[in-house]
Amino acid sequence: MATQTPSKPPVPTIQPPGGGDGDSVVMERRAQRVAPPPMFQVVMLNDDYTPMEFVVVVLQEFFNKDREAATQIMLKIHLDGRGVCGVYSRDVASTKVEQVLDAANKAGHPLQCVSEPVE
Ligand code: TYC
């Protein structure tokens, strides 16, 4: 049986754009940058009826805040009308909003929160 030397794959010749003999492959190197994914902040809104304690518990449960941080955020919302609970990817932020609205509805509180792109 005759042995064959394995043939090497053809190596494309690199030619300057616009140049070459018509048969060659032109390869251009281009820096590729991938933009970071957009981030979303979950913002909780103040109202006159939701108990402060409920908001503190929600912040602890869904936004992993300790009691001290949760109390500070709740007071900021109470005083300023709104406050950021956390910053997440689009899907995680919208899940957090759903969880908060669901917990508030079940408890009969009008607590509102929204997700918005971070500037
Ligand atoms: N303002 C409410 C009260 O005085 C407390 C509250 C805080 C409600 C934050 C909503 O997102 C909120 N009971």
Short mmCIF file of C-alpha atoms and ligand atoms in Angstrom, two decimals:
data_model
loop_
_atom_site.label_atom_id
_atom_site.label_comp_id
_atom_site.label_asym_id
_atom_site.label_seq_id
_atom_site.Cartn_x
_atom_site.Cartn_y
_atom_site.Cartn_z
CA MET A 1 0.00 0.00 0.00
CA ALA A 2 1.31 3.40 -0.96
CA THR A 3 1.58 5.96 1.84
CA GLN A 4 0.55 9.51 1.20
CA THR A 5 2.02 12.56 2.83
CA PRO A 6 -0.87 14.52 4.46
CA SER A 7 -1.47 17.65 2.45
CA LYS A 8 -1.49 20.97 4.30
CA PRO A 9 -4.56 23.24 3.97
CA PRO A 10 -3.99 26.14 1.62
CA VAL A 11 -2.85 29.31 3.36
CA PRO A 12 -4.64 32.41 2.06
CA THR A 13 -2.29 35.09 0.86
CA ILE A 14 -2.73 38.43 2.57
CA GLN A 15 -3.01 41.32 0.15
CA PRO A 16 -3.61 45.00 0.69
CA PRO A 17 -7.26 46.03 0.09
CA GLY A 18 -7.78 46.77 -3.61
CA GLY A 19 -4.58 45.01 -4.61
CA GLY A 20 -3.90 41.39 -5.51
CA ASP A 21 -4.23 39.18 -8.53
CA GLY A 22 -7.99 38.40 -8.41
CA ASP A 23 -7.53 34.93 -6.91
CA SER A 24 -6.29 35.85 -3.50
CA VAL A 25 -8.23 36.35 -0.27
CA VAL A 26 -8.04 39.73 1.40
CA MET A 27 -8.04 39.61 5.18
CA GLU A 28 -8.54 42.73 7.22
CA ARG A 29 -7.99 42.87 10.94
CA ARG A 30 -10.68 44.80 12.78
CA ALA A 31 -10.78 45.46 16.52
CA GLN A 32 -13.96 43.91 17.93
CA ARG A 33 -15.55 45.52 20.95
CA VAL A 34 -18.61 44.07 22.63
CA ALA A 35 -20.75 46.66 24.39
CA PRO A 36 -21.56 45.80 28.02
CA PRO A 37 -25.22 44.80 28.51
CA PRO A 38 -27.55 47.66 29.51
CA MET A 39 -28.32 47.66 33.23
CA PHE A 40 -31.64 48.44 34.89
CA GLN A 41 -32.38 49.92 38.30
CA VAL A 42 -35.37 48.85 40.30
CA VAL A 43 -36.95 51.98 41.78
CA MET A 44 -39.51 51.82 44.57
CA LEU A 45 -42.10 54.58 44.93
CA ASN A 46 -43.53 56.12 48.06
CA ASP A 47 -47.22 56.00 48.94
CA ASP A 48 -49.20 56.95 52.03
CA TYR A 49 -50.53 53.51 52.94
CA THR A 50 -47.92 50.77 52.70
CA PRO A 51 -46.50 50.17 56.20
CA MET A 52 -42.82 51.05 56.64
CA GLU A 53 -42.18 47.60 58.12
CA PHE A 54 -43.55 45.90 55.00
CA VAL A 55 -41.18 47.90 52.76
CA VAL A 56 -38.21 47.04 55.00
CA VAL A 57 -39.06 43.32 54.82
CA VAL A 58 -39.47 43.48 51.01
CA LEU A 59 -36.06 45.14 50.67
CA GLN A 60 -34.49 42.44 52.85
CA GLU A 61 -36.24 39.57 51.14
CA PHE A 62 -36.01 40.51 47.44
CA PHE A 63 -33.00 42.83 47.37
CA ASN A 64 -30.80 41.04 49.91
CA LYS A 65 -30.39 44.12 52.09
CA ASP A 66 -29.59 43.80 55.78
CA ARG A 67 -32.06 45.39 58.17
CA GLU A 68 -30.01 48.57 58.56
CA ALA A 69 -29.57 49.16 54.79
CA ALA A 70 -33.23 48.27 54.13
CA THR A 71 -34.37 50.80 56.75
CA GLN A 72 -32.18 53.54 55.22
CA ILE A 73 -33.55 52.87 51.71
CA MET A 74 -37.15 52.79 52.99
CA LEU A 75 -36.66 56.14 54.78
CA LYS A 76 -35.09 57.67 51.67
CA ILE A 77 -38.13 56.59 49.60
CA HIS A 78 -40.48 57.89 52.32
CA LEU A 79 -38.74 61.29 52.30
CA ASP A 80 -37.81 61.71 48.59
CA GLY A 81 -40.71 59.89 46.94
CA ARG A 82 -38.54 57.23 45.30
CA GLY A 83 -35.37 55.24 45.80
CA VAL A 84 -33.16 52.70 44.04
CA CYS A 85 -33.36 49.19 45.50
CA GLY A 86 -30.71 47.62 43.22
CA VAL A 87 -29.21 47.49 39.72
CA TYR A 88 -29.52 44.34 37.59
CA SER A 89 -29.68 42.96 34.06
CA ARG A 90 -33.00 43.62 32.27
CA ASP A 91 -34.53 40.21 33.08
CA VAL A 92 -33.48 40.11 36.71
CA ALA A 93 -34.78 43.67 37.26
CA SER A 94 -38.18 42.83 35.75
CA THR A 95 -38.40 39.66 37.88
CA LYS A 96 -37.70 41.75 41.02
CA VAL A 97 -40.47 44.19 40.05
CA GLU A 98 -42.89 41.26 39.58
CA GLN A 99 -41.95 39.77 42.95
CA VAL A 100 -42.46 43.07 44.77
CA LEU A 101 -45.81 43.82 43.09
CA ASP A 102 -47.00 40.28 43.73
CA ALA A 103 -46.05 40.42 47.44
CA ALA A 104 -47.68 43.87 47.79
CA ASN A 105 -50.92 42.74 46.06
CA LYS A 106 -51.15 39.62 48.22
CA ALA A 107 -50.70 41.73 51.36
CA GLY A 108 -53.23 44.31 50.12
CA HIS A 109 -50.75 47.21 49.92
CA PRO A 110 -50.54 49.73 47.03
CA LEU A 111 -46.70 49.63 46.94
CA GLN A 112 -45.38 50.38 43.44
CA CYS A 113 -42.01 49.80 41.86
CA VAL A 114 -40.59 50.10 38.36
CA SER A 115 -37.49 49.13 36.43
CA GLU A 116 -35.66 51.78 34.39
CA PRO A 117 -32.43 51.85 32.38
CA VAL A 118 -29.41 53.20 34.24
CA GLU A 119 -28.21 56.47 32.59
N1 TYC B 1 -44.88 56.40 53.27
C1 TYC B 1 -45.20 55.13 53.89
C2 TYC B 1 -45.77 55.36 55.27
O1 TYC B 1 -45.59 56.43 55.84
C3 TYC B 1 -43.98 54.22 53.97
C4 TYC B 1 -43.46 53.82 52.64
C5 TYC B 1 -42.09 53.86 52.41
C6 TYC B 1 -44.30 53.38 51.63
C7 TYC B 1 -41.59 53.49 51.19
C8 TYC B 1 -43.81 52.99 50.39
O2 TYC B 1 -41.92 52.64 49.00
C9 TYC B 1 -42.44 53.05 50.19
N2 TYC B 1 -46.39 54.33 55.84
#
